[in-house]
XYZ file of C-alpha atoms in Angstrom:
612
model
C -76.912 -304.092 80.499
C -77.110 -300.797 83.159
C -73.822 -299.039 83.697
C -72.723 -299.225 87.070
C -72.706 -295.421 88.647
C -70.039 -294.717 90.806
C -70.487 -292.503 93.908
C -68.138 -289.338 94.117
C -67.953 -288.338 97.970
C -65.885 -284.815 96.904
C -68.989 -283.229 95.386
C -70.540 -282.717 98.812
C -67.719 -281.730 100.662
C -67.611 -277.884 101.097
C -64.777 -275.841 99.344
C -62.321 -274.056 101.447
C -61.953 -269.895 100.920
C -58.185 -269.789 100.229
C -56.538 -267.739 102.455
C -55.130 -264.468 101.621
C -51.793 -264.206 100.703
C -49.774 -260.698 101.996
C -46.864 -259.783 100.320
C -44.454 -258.642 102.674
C -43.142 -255.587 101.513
C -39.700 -254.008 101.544
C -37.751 -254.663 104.430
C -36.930 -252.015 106.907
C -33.439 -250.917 106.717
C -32.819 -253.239 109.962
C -33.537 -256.057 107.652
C -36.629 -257.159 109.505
C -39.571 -257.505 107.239
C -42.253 -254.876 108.114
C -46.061 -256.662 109.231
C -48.895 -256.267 106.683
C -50.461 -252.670 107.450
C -54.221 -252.851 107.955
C -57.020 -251.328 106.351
C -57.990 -248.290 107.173
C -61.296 -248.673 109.108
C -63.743 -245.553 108.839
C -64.840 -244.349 112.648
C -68.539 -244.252 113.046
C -67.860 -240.104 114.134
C -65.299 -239.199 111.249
C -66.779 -236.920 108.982
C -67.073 -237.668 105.026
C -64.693 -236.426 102.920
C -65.805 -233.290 100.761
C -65.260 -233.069 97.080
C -62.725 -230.533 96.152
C -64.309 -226.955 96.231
C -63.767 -224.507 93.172
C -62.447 -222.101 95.597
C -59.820 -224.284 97.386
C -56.930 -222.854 96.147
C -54.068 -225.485 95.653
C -52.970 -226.664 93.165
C -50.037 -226.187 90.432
C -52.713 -223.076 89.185
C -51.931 -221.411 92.428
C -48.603 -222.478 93.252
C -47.442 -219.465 91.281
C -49.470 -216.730 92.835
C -48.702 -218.468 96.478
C -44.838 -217.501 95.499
C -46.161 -213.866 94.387
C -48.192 -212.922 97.405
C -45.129 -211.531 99.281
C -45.512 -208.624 97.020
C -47.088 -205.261 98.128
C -50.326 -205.344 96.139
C -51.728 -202.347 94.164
C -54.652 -201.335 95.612
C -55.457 -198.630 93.309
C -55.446 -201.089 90.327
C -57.535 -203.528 92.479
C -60.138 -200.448 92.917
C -60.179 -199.458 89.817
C -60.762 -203.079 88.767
C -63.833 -203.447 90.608
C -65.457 -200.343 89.377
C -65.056 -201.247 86.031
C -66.976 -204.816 87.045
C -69.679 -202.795 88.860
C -70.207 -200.347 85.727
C -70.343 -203.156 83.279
C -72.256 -205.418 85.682
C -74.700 -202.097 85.602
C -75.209 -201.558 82.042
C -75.939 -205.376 81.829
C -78.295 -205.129 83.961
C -79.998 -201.873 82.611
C -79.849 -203.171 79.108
C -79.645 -200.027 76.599
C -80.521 -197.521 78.933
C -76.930 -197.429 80.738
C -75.699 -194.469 78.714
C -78.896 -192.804 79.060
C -78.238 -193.093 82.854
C -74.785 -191.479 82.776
C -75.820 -188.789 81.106
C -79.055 -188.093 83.085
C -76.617 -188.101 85.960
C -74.375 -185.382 84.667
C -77.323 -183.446 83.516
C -78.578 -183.664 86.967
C -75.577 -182.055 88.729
C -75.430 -178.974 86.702
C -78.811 -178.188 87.652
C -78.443 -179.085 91.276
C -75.931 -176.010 90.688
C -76.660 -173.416 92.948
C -75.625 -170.523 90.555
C -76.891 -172.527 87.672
C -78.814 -169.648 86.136
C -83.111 -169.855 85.722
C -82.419 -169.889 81.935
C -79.893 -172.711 82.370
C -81.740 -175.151 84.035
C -84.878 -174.356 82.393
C -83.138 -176.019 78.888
C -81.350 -178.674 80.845
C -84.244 -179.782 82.816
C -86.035 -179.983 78.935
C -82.963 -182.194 77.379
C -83.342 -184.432 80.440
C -86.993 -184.760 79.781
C -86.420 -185.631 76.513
C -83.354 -188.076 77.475
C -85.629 -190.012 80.268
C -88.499 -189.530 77.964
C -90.014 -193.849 77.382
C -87.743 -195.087 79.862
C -88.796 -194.011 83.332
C -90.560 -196.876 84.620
C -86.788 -198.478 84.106
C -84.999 -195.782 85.844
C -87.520 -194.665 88.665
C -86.430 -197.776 90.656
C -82.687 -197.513 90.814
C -81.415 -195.795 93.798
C -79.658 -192.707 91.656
C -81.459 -192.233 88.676
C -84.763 -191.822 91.341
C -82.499 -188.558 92.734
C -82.171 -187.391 88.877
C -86.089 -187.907 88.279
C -86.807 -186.062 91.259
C -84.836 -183.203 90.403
C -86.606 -183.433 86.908
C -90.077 -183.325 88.723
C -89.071 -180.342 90.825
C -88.255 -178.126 88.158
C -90.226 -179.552 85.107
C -92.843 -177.121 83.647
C -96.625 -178.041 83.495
C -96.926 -180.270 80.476
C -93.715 -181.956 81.300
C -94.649 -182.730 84.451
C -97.936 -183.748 83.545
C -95.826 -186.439 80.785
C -94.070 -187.815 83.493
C -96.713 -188.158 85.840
C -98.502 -190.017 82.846
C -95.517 -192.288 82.043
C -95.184 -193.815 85.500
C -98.922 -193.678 86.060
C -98.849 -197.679 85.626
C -96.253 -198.025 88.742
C -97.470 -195.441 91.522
C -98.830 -198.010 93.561
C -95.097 -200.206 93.151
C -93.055 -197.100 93.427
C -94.911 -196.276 96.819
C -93.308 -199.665 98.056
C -90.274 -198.698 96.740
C -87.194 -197.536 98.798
C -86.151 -195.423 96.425
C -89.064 -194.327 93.884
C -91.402 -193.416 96.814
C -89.800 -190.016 97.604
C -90.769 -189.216 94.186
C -94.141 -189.959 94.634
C -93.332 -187.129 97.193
C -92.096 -184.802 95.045
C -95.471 -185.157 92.625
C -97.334 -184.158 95.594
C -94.957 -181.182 96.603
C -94.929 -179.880 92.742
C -97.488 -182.002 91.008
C -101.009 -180.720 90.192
C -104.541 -182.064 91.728
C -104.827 -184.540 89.038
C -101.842 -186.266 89.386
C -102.785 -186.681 93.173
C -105.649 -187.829 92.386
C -104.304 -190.523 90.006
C -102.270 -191.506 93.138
C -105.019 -191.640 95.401
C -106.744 -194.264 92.756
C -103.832 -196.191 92.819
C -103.582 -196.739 96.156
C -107.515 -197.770 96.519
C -107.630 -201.684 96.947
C -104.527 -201.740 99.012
C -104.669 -199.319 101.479
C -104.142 -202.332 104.626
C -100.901 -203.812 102.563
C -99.440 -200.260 102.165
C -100.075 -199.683 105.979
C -98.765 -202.523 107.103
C -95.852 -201.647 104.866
C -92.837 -200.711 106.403
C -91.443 -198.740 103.096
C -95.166 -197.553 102.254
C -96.587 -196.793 105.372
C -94.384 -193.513 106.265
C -95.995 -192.240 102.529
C -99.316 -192.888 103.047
C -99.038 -190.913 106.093
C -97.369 -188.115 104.229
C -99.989 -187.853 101.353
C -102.642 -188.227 103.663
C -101.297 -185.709 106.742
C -99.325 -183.728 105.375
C -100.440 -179.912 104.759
C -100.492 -178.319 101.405
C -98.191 -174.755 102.483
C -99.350 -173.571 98.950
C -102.948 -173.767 100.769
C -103.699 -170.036 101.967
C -106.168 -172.644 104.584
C -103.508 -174.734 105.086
C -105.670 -177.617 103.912
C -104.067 -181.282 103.728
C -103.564 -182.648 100.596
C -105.981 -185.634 101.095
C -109.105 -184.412 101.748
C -111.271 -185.659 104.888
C -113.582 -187.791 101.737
C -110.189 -189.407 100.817
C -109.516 -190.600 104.154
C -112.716 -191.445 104.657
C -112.500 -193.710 101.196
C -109.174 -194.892 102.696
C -110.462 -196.327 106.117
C -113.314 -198.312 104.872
C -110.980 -201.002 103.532
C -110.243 -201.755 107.632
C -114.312 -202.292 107.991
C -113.939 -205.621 105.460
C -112.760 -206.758 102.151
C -115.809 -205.616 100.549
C -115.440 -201.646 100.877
C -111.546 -203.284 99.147
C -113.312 -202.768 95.303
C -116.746 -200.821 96.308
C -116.514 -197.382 98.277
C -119.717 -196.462 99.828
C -120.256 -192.256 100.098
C -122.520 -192.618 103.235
C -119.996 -194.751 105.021
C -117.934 -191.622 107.120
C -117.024 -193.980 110.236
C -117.339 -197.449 111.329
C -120.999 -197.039 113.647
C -122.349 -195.765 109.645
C -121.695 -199.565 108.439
C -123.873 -201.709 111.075
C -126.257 -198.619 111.435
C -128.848 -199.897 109.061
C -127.825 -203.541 108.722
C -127.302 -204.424 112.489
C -126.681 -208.134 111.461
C -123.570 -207.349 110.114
C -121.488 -205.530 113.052
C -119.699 -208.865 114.240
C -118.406 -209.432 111.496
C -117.334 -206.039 110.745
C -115.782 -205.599 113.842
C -113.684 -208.978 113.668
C -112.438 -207.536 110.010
C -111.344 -204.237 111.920
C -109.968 -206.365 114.484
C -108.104 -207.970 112.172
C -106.593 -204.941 110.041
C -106.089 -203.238 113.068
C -103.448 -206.331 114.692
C -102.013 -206.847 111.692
C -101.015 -203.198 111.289
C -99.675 -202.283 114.833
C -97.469 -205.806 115.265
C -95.120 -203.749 112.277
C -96.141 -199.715 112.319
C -98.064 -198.590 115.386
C -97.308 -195.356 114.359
C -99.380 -194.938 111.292
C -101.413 -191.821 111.313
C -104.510 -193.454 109.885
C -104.971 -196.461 112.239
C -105.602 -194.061 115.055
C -108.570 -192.305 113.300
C -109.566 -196.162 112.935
C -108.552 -197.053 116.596
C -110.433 -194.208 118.215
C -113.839 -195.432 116.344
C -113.238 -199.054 117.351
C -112.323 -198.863 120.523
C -115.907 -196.892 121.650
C -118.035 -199.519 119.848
C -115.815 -202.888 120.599
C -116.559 -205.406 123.158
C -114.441 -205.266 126.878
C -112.745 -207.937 126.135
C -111.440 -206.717 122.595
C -110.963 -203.735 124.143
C -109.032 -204.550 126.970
C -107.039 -206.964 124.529
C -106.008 -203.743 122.275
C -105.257 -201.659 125.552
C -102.493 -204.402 126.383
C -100.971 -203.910 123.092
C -100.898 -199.815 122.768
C -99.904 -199.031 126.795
C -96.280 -199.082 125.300
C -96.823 -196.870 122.215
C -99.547 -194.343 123.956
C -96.490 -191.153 123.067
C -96.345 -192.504 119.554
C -100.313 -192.098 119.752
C -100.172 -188.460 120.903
C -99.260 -187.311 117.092
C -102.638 -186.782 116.364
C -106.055 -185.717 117.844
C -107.299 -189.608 116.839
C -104.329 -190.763 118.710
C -104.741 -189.084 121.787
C -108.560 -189.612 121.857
C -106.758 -193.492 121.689
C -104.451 -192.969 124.277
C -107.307 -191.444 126.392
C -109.263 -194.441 126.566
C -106.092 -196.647 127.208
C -105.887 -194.501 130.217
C -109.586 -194.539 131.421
C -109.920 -198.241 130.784
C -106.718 -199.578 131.348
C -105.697 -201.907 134.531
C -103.812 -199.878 137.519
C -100.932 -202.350 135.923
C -101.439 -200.905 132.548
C -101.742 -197.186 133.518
C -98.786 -197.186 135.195
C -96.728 -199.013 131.948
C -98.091 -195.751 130.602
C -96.949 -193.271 133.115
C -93.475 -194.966 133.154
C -93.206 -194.947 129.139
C -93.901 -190.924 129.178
C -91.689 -190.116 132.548
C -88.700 -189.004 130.133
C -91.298 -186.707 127.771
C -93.106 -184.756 129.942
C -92.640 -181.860 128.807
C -92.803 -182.494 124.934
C -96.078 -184.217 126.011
C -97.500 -181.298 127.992
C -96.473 -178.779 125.194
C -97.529 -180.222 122.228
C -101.266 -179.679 120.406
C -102.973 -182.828 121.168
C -100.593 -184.585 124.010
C -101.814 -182.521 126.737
C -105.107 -184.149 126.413
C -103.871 -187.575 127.844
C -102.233 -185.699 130.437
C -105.846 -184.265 131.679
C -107.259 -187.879 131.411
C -104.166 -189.159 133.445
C -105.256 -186.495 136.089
C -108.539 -187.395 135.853
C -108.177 -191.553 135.993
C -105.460 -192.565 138.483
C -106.140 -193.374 142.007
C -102.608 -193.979 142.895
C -101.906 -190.433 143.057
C -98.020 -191.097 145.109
C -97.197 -193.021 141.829
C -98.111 -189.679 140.473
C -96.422 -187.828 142.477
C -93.125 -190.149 142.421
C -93.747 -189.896 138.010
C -95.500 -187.159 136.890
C -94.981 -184.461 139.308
C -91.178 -183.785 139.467
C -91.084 -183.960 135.816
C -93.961 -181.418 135.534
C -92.082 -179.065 138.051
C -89.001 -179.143 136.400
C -90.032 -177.800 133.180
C -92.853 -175.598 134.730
C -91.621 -172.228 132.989
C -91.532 -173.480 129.838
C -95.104 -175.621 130.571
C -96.713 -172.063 131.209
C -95.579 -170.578 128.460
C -97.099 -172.890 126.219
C -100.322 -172.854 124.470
C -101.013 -175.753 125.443
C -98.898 -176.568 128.440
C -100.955 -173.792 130.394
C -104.102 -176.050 130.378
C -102.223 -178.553 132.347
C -101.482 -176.360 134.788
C -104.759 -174.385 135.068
C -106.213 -178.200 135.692
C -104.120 -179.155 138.512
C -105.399 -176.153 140.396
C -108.703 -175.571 138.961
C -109.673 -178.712 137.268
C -112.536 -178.155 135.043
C -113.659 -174.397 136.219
C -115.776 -173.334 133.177
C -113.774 -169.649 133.689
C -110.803 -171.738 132.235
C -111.986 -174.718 130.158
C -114.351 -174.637 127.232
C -117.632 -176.542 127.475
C -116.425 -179.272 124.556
C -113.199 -180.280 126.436
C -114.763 -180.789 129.604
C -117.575 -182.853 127.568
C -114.398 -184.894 126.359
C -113.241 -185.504 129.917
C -116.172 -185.992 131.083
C -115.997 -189.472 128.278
C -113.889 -191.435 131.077
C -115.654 -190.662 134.255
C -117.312 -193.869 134.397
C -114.673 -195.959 133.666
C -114.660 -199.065 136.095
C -110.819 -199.096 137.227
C -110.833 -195.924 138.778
C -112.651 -196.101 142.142
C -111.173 -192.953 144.296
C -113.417 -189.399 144.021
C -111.916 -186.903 141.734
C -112.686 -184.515 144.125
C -110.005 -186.033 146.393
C -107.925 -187.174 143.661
C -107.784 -183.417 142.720
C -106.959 -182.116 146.487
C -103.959 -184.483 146.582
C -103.018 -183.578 143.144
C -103.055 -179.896 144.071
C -101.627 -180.720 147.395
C -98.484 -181.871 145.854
C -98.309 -178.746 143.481
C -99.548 -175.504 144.918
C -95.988 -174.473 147.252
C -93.405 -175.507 144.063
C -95.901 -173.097 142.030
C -95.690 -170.597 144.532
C -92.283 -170.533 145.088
C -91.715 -170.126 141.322
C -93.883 -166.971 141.594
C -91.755 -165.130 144.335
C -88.658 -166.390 142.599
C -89.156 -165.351 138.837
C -92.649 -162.827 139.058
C -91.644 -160.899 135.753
C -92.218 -164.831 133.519
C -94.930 -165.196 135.863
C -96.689 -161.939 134.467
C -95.097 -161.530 131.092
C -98.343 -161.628 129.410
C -102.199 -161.844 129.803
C -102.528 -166.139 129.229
C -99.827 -166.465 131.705
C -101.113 -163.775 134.068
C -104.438 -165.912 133.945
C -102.628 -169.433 135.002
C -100.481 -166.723 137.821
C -104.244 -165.722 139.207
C -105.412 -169.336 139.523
C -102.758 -170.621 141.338
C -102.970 -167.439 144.013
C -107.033 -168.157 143.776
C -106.784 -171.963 144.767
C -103.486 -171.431 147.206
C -105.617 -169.647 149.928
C -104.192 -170.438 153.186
C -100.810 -171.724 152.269
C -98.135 -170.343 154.211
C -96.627 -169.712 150.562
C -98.923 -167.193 149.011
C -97.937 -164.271 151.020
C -94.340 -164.507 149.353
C -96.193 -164.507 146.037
C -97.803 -161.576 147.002
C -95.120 -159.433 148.099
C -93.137 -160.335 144.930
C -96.281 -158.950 142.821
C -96.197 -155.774 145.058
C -92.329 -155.864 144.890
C -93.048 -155.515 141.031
C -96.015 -153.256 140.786
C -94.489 -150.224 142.963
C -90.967 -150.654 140.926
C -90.607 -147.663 139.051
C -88.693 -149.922 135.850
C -91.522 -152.227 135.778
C -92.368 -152.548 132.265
C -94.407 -155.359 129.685
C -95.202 -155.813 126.588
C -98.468 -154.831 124.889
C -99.469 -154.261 121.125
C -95.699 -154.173 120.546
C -94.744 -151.318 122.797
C -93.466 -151.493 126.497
C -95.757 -149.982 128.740
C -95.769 -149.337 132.579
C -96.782 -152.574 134.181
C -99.390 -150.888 136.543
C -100.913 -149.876 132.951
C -101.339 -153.264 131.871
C -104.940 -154.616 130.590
C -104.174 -157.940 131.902
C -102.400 -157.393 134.552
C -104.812 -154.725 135.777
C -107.628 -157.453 135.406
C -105.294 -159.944 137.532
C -105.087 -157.139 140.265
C -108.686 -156.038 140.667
C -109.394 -159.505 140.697
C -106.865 -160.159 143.939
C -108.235 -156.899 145.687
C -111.487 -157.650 144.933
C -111.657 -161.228 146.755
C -109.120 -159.343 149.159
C -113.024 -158.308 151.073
C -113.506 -162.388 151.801
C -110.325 -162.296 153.334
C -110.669 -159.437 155.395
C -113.936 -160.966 157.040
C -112.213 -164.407 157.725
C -109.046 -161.875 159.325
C -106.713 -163.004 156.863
C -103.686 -161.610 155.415
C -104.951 -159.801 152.195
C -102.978 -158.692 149.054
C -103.769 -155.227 149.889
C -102.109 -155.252 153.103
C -99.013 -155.530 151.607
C -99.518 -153.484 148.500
C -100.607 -150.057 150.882
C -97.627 -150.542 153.195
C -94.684 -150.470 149.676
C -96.612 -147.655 148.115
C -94.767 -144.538 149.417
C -95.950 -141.339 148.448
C -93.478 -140.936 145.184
C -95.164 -144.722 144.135
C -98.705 -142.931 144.566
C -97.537 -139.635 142.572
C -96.209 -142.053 139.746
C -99.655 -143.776 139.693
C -101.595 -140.817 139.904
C -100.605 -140.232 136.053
C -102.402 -143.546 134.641
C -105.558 -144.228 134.620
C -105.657 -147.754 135.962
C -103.501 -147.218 138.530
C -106.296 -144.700 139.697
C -108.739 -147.276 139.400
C -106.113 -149.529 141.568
C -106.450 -147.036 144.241
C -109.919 -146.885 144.242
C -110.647 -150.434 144.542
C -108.032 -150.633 147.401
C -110.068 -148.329 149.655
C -113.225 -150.407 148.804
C -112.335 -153.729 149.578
C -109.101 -153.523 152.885
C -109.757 -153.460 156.564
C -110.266 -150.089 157.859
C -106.330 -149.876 159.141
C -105.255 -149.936 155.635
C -107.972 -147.795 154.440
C -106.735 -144.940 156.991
C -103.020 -145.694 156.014
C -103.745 -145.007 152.236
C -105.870 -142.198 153.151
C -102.849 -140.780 154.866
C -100.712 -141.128 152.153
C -103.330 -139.502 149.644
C -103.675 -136.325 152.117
C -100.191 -134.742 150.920
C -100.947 -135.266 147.198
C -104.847 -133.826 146.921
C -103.412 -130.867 145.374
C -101.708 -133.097 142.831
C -104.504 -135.476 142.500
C -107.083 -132.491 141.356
C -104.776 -131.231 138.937
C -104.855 -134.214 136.997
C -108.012 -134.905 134.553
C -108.085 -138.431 132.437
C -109.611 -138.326 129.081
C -111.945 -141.932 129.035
């Protein structure tokens, strides 16, 4: 018999959640019972907590130094503190050669010694020697001991040096990156011997682009390679010109990196006989060449590099670079590369870009104009810009306010000579009028130079002048000068100006304490070489003048020399001459009015016999 199954209903009904109970927690002192408190609820903006940081300073540690910081506290024990951490965090981190490092120091200053005596130093630089001896390539790199190793290269004899030079061998090319070691990589080529530059030069082969691009390196490499040798009777650089050759074919591609070729002396020598190959030698330059100047434009060896690139380059590349350099054409003018570079940034540039250049050297003008290779840029400036008022408004009031010291230069004079006789062969040698010549064709500049030179010369022949009449002794203080002083009265015919000039010349001939310099003796200045040259040459073209009835120089020279002028003359030589000339080359009215003069001295005259 089944059993009878009974249904249970409660299985399928659904269990209640029990509600929560809240105890209600002490009552207030009111005796009302305070409501449950909620949860704290985190806000979608609060920030998460932090874990405790080691350096938060609460605590029950700190709670005791909290009460204590009222107190005054002793700095001198806190000093003193920290430089006992530094020292022993230093001779940790130098290992065993910390001692050797304090004494090297100590060494050091006794022969920094001024009235340490030859003997002296001679046995201290030998116990430092021996001291430093297997542990340079430790020391060279820390920013003190370098000072005491450079002080032990300086005065170290032959052998030593040689040791030393030997030892570091392995790190030249690490110590030329080096803040510190590199300026004794100076002091090897100040004291050290050919070898040991040579071993530098070798290190540096392979990595000449990093060390360029180098902003710690690239200041040496210009030193080793630039700098002159004063030991050098010639005056020679230390790197010769096959060592910067060597040097620059690593910008022509990686593959002159680990193989020099001797043939190779400039970029056209690479794609001379392979022609295939000058794309892609010019991309590699390209390359090297943007990668240098975005950190040092002012490496001495990318303008040597610059100068051959930017001849044989396309336009566009060219114009690219031109847009680069037209703020760094001063840096440029260092060296005759550079200003052949900033030369062709002037002849090709865009009237936008020219006058980016003449703004960048408004404030160096002079420094420019005066120094051995700037002046160059200056003559292709002259040469290559139509807008001749932006010149003017630049260049010219700059130029005039430094004119004395512009004259006086070497260099400086050329400037001036161009403005008012731009490329006269009687001034300029063939070769730098062949240079000029370089950017005639250029296709920005579209005015004549011949008119370009008028308005040039327009705007400074009268400041010239009135220089002249204002200061005539600089003006004729010797014979370059007296050259530039002739030019300017040659090309300032007809200006309203000139006759001021001349009277200030006359004002100085017939003055009895008129003196210069010549062979290192003061001389009469109507005795002059120069200055007689300068004078025959005025009363000479004085005859042109006469037929077109112009004022002449001798017109005004006749009418201040008084009889006691002609007496004083009478006794030199080229004064005679002077004389002579004048009754050549003057109108007849000044002829007679000389002649006059001479009458009451004949007896004088014939007394007085010149040995030639």
């Amino acid at each position: 018999m089944k059993r009878k199954e009974t249904f249970d209903a409660s299985a399928f009904v659904p269990k209640l959640k029990k509600k929560k109970e809240f105890k209600i927690k002490e009552e207030s002192e009111s005796g009302a019972a305070k409501p449950p408190s909620k949860p704290d609820k985190k806000s979608k903006f609060s920030k998460p907590s932090k874990p405790p940081s080691k350096f938060d300073k609460k605590g029950p540690k700190y709670e005791s130094k909290t009460e204590e910081s009222t107190e005054k506290p002793d700095w001198k024990e806190i000093k003193k503190e920290r430089k006992e951490l530094r020292a022993k965090r230093k001779s940790k981190k130098l290992e065993n050669i910390y001692d050797i490092s304090i004494e090297g120091k100590k060494i050091d200053e006794e022969m920094r010694r001024k009235d340490c005596p030859p003997e002296e130093r001679t046995k201290l630089c030998q116990k430092l020697f021996k001291l430093f001896e297997g542990n340079l390539v430790k020391l060279v790199f820390s920013h003190d001991i370098s000072r005491v190793i450079q002080t032990l290269i300086k005065y170290s004899s032959t052998e030593m040096l040689a040791t030393v030079a030997a030892e570091l061998k392995s790190s030249f090319l690490n110590m030329i990156q080096s803040k510190y070691a590199r300026n004794c990589i100076k002091k090897f080529f100040k004291y050290g011997n050919d070898q040991i530059r040579s071993d530098i030069f070798a290190a540096c082969e392979g990595h000449v682009v990093q060390l360029m691009s180098h902003s710690v390196a690239a200041p040496i490499m210009d030193y080793i390679l630039y700098k002159k040798n004063k030991k050098d009777k010639n005056k020679k650089c230390w790197a010769s010109e096959q060592v910067r050759s060597t040097f620059k074919q690593e910008f022509y591609g990686n593959m002159y990196r680990t193989s020099k070729d001797s043939s190779v002396k400039f970029l056209s020598d690479v794609f001379a006989k392979a022609p295939d190959m000058k794309s892609a030698t010019l991309s590699a330059v390209k390359m090297n060449v943007t990668k240098i100047l975005s950190k040092n434009p002012n490496c001495l060896l990318i303008h040597s590099v610059l100068a051959e690139y930017l001849i044989i380059c396309e336009l566009n590349d060219r114009a690219e670079l031109i847009g680069t350099l037209k703020e760094s054409v001063v840096e440029l003018l260092a060296t005759k590369d550079g200003a052949k570079v900033a030369m062709i940034c002037m002849w090709h540039g865009t009237a936008k870009e020219r006058k980016a250049m003449l703004k960048v050297m408004k404030e160096q003008v002079k420094e420019i104009a005066t120094s051995e290779y700037g002046y160059l840029f200056l003559l292709a400036m002259l040469d290559s810009v139509d807008d001749t008022v932006l010149v003017k408004k630049i260049f010219v009031p700059e130029f005039l306010s430094h004119l004395q010291e512009i004259v006086a230069s070497e260099h400086g004079k050329k400037v001036v000579l161009y403005l008012v006789a731009r490329r006269d062969t009687h001034y300029f040698h063939p070769a730098l009028i062949s240079l000029l010549s370089e950017g005639d064709n250029n296709l920005t500049s579209k005015k004549s130079a011949d008119v370009r030179a008028k308005e040039l010369l327009e705007a400074v022949i009268e400041p010239m002048l009135e220089s002249i009449a204002k200061d005539v002794n600089s003006w004729l203080a010797d014979g370059p000068v007296m050259l530039v002083t002739h030019a300017i009265l040659k090309a300032a015919s007809g200006n309203d100006k000139l006759v001021d000039a001349w009277n200030a010349i006359a004002d100085f001939l017939v003055n009895e304490e008129s003196t210069l310099k010549h062979e290192e003796a003061d001389i009469k200045a109507v005795e002059h070489p120069a200055l007689h040259l300068v004078l025959k040459k005025l009363i000479v073209a004085d005859k042109e003048r006469v037929e077109r009835e112009e004022t002449s120089f001798g017109d005004l020279l006749v009418q201040k020399m008084s009889t006691e002028v002609i007496k004083r003359w009478i006794e030199f030589n080229r004064a005679c001459f002077l004389i002579v000339l004048l009754l050549e080359n003057e109108r007849e009215s000044v002829v007679r009015e000389l002649k006059g003069k001479l009458k009451d001295l004949v007896k004088e005259i014939k007394s007085k016999k010149h040995k030639d």
